[in-house]
Amino acid sequence: GDSVTQMEGPVTLSEEAFLTINCTYTATGYPSLFWYVQYPGEGLQLLLKATKADDKGSNKGFEATYRKETTSFHLEKGSVQVSDSAVYFCALNWPGGTSYGKLTFGQGTILTVHP
Amino acid sequence: GAVVSQHPSWVICKSGTSVKIECRSLDFQATTMFWYRQFPKQSLMLMATSNEGSKATYEQGVEKDKFLINHASLTLSTLTVTSAHPEDSSFYICSARESDRGYGYTFGSGTRLTVV
């Protein structure tokens, strides 16, 4: 079945450092890929998404490119802020069929940014 | 933007009792709602999918008689953990999707259930 693997955390960075959180997936075909973020005490929020190979999703300075050759969707940000401290989830789903709407999540990566 | 309210945010109950968790879409009609469970340091696992007015579809390995899901209206879905045991202690999260929102899933803030 489908699966998503994220790099293990927690990740601790200083403000303005470069961030990479790795995400790889296993699936038959080409699913849609997502990054969700969960701030303390809040629900998950969609951060960015990509629906086909070579698409780049971007939002709030974060970027991720859908790489079908490496089945990856790594999250990057050039300069993190303290306010980026949160849990980040990589996820996939299928745009149609019986699995429509079902998100398969990675285990989440805790990011802590220090001033 | 779309908001999903999930209550309670945390609950402690005794073994053998039942607990109800509510998930409400506040400013849109949620034709489909999803219930997830998250164990410590693990991923969110989909438990079931519910469509308004019909029976929920449970994922393999999820006991439908233990985790009762009701989606009686377009703005409310409930998850009832019946005869709770300590192994049911977990973090439960709901997600709602409006019929024409495409990938716009909105998540609740989650419920931390502790069974003692």
CSV table of N, CA, C and O in Angstrom, one decimal, chain A residues 32 34 36 41-44 49 51 89 93 95 100-103 105-107, chain B residues 34 36 38 41-44 46 49 59 91 93 97 102-103 105 107-109:
chain,number,residue,atom,x,y,z
A,32,SER,N,-1.1,13.0,-5.6
A,32,SER,CA,-0.9,14.4,-5.2
A,32,SER,C,-0.1,14.4,-3.9
A,32,SER,O,-0.4,13.6,-3.0
A,34,PHE,N,1.5,16.7,-0.5
A,34,PHE,CA,1.1,17.8,0.4
A,34,PHE,C,2.1,17.9,1.5
A,34,PHE,O,2.7,17.0,1.9
A,36,TYR,N,1.6,19.6,5.3
A,36,TYR,CA,0.8,20.2,6.3
A,36,TYR,C,1.6,20.7,7.5
A,36,TYR,O,2.6,20.1,7.8
A,41,GLY,N,-1.2,23.6,19.7
A,41,GLY,CA,-2.6,23.9,20.1
A,41,GLY,C,-3.6,24.1,18.9
A,41,GLY,O,-4.7,24.4,19.2
A,42,GLU,N,-3.1,23.9,17.7
A,42,GLU,CA,-4.0,24.1,16.5
A,42,GLU,C,-4.1,22.9,15.7
A,42,GLU,O,-3.4,21.9,15.8
A,43,GLY,N,-5.1,22.9,14.8
A,43,GLY,CA,-5.2,21.9,13.8
A,43,GLY,C,-4.2,21.9,12.7
A,43,GLY,O,-3.5,22.9,12.5
A,44,LEU,N,-4.2,20.9,11.9
A,44,LEU,CA,-3.3,20.9,10.7
A,44,LEU,C,-3.8,21.9,9.7
A,44,LEU,O,-5.0,22.0,9.4
A,49,LYS,N,1.2,22.3,-1.8
A,49,LYS,CA,0.9,21.0,-2.5
A,49,LYS,C,1.4,21.0,-3.9
A,49,LYS,O,1.7,22.1,-4.5
A,51,THR,N,0.5,18.6,-7.6
A,51,THR,CA,-0.3,17.6,-8.1
A,51,THR,C,0.3,16.7,-9.2
A,51,THR,O,-0.3,15.7,-9.6
A,89,PHE,N,4.0,17.8,8.5
A,89,PHE,CA,3.6,16.4,8.0
A,89,PHE,C,3.6,16.4,6.5
A,89,PHE,O,3.0,17.3,5.8
A,93,ASN,N,-2.4,11.9,-1.5
A,93,ASN,CA,-3.7,11.3,-1.7
A,93,ASN,C,-3.9,11.2,-3.2
A,93,ASN,O,-3.0,11.6,-4.0
A,95,PRO,N,-6.4,11.8,-6.6
A,95,PRO,CA,-7.4,12.7,-7.0
A,95,PRO,C,-8.7,12.1,-7.4
A,95,PRO,O,-9.7,12.8,-7.6
A,100,TYR,N,-10.3,8.5,-3.0
A,100,TYR,CA,-10.4,10.0,-3.1
A,100,TYR,C,-10.6,10.6,-1.7
A,100,TYR,O,-11.5,10.2,-1.0
A,101,GLY,N,-9.8,11.5,-1.4
A,101,GLY,CA,-9.9,12.2,-0.1
A,101,GLY,C,-9.2,11.6,1.0
A,101,GLY,O,-8.9,12.3,2.0
A,102,LYS,N,-8.7,10.4,0.9
A,102,LYS,CA,-8.0,9.8,2.0
A,102,LYS,C,-6.5,10.2,2.0
A,102,LYS,O,-5.8,10.0,1.0
A,103,LEU,N,-6.1,10.9,3.0
A,103,LEU,CA,-4.7,11.3,3.1
A,103,LEU,C,-3.9,10.3,3.8
A,103,LEU,O,-4.3,9.8,4.9
A,105,PHE,N,-0.4,10.0,5.7
A,105,PHE,CA,0.6,10.9,6.3
A,105,PHE,C,1.9,10.2,6.6
A,105,PHE,O,2.0,9.1,6.9
A,106,GLY,N,3.0,11.0,6.6
A,106,GLY,CA,4.2,10.7,7.2
A,106,GLY,C,4.1,10.8,8.7
A,106,GLY,O,3.1,11.3,9.2
A,107,GLN,N,5.1,10.5,9.5
A,107,GLN,CA,5.0,10.5,10.9
A,107,GLN,C,5.2,11.9,11.5
A,107,GLN,O,5.0,12.0,12.7
B,34,PHE,N,-13.5,13.0,7.9
B,34,PHE,CA,-12.5,12.0,8.1
B,34,PHE,C,-12.1,12.0,9.6
B,34,PHE,O,-11.9,13.1,10.2
B,36,TYR,N,-9.1,10.6,12.2
B,36,TYR,CA,-7.7,10.1,12.2
B,36,TYR,C,-7.4,9.9,13.7
B,36,TYR,O,-7.9,10.5,14.6
B,38,GLN,N,-3.8,9.4,16.1
B,38,GLN,CA,-2.3,9.6,16.1
B,38,GLN,C,-1.7,9.1,17.4
B,38,GLN,O,-2.1,9.5,18.5
B,41,LYS,N,4.6,10.0,18.5
B,41,LYS,CA,5.7,9.9,17.5
B,41,LYS,C,5.4,9.0,16.3
B,41,LYS,O,6.3,8.5,15.7
B,42,GLN,N,4.1,8.9,16.0
B,42,GLN,CA,3.7,8.2,14.8
B,42,GLN,C,2.8,9.0,13.9
B,42,GLN,O,2.4,10.1,14.3
B,43,SER,N,2.6,8.5,12.8
B,43,SER,CA,1.8,9.2,11.8
B,43,SER,C,0.3,9.3,12.2
B,43,SER,O,-0.2,8.5,13.0
B,44,LEU,N,-0.4,10.1,11.5
B,44,LEU,CA,-1.9,10.1,11.6
B,44,LEU,C,-2.4,8.9,10.8
B,44,LEU,O,-2.1,8.8,9.6
B,46,LEU,N,-5.7,7.0,9.3
B,46,LEU,CA,-7.2,7.2,9.0
B,46,LEU,C,-7.9,6.1,9.6
B,46,LEU,O,-7.6,4.9,9.4
B,49,THR,N,-14.1,7.2,7.1
B,49,THR,CA,-14.6,8.3,6.3
B,49,THR,C,-16.1,8.3,6.5
B,49,THR,O,-16.8,7.2,6.3
B,59,GLU,N,-11.7,1.9,8.0
B,59,GLU,CA,-10.4,1.3,7.4
B,59,GLU,C,-10.2,0.0,8.0
B,59,GLU,O,-10.8,-0.4,9.1
B,91,PHE,N,-4.5,10.5,20.4
B,91,PHE,CA,-4.9,11.8,19.9
B,91,PHE,C,-5.8,11.6,18.7
B,91,PHE,O,-5.4,10.9,17.7
B,93,ILE,N,-8.1,13.2,15.6
B,93,ILE,CA,-8.3,14.4,14.8
B,93,ILE,C,-9.3,14.2,13.7
B,93,ILE,O,-9.3,13.2,13.0
B,97,ARG,N,-14.3,18.1,4.5
B,97,ARG,CA,-14.1,18.6,3.1
B,97,ARG,C,-15.4,19.0,2.6
B,97,ARG,O,-16.4,18.3,2.7
B,102,GLY,N,-12.3,20.9,-3.6
B,102,GLY,CA,-11.1,20.2,-4.1
B,102,GLY,C,-10.2,19.6,-3.0
B,102,GLY,O,-10.7,18.8,-2.3
B,103,TYR,N,-9.0,20.1,-2.9
B,103,TYR,CA,-8.1,19.6,-1.9
B,103,TYR,C,-8.2,20.3,-0.6
B,103,TYR,O,-7.3,20.2,0.2
B,105,TYR,N,-9.0,20.4,2.5
B,105,TYR,CA,-9.4,19.7,3.8
B,105,TYR,C,-9.1,20.7,4.9
B,105,TYR,O,-8.0,21.3,5.0
B,107,PHE,N,-8.8,20.8,9.1
B,107,PHE,CA,-8.7,19.9,10.2
B,107,PHE,C,-9.1,20.6,11.5
B,107,PHE,O,-8.9,21.8,11.7
B,108,GLY,N,-9.6,19.8,12.4
B,108,GLY,CA,-9.9,20.2,13.8
B,108,GLY,C,-8.6,20.2,14.5
B,108,GLY,O,-7.5,19.8,14.0
B,109,SER,N,-8.6,20.8,15.7
B,109,SER,CA,-7.4,20.9,16.5
B,109,SER,C,-7.1,19.6,17.3
B,109,SER,O,-6.0,19.6,18.0
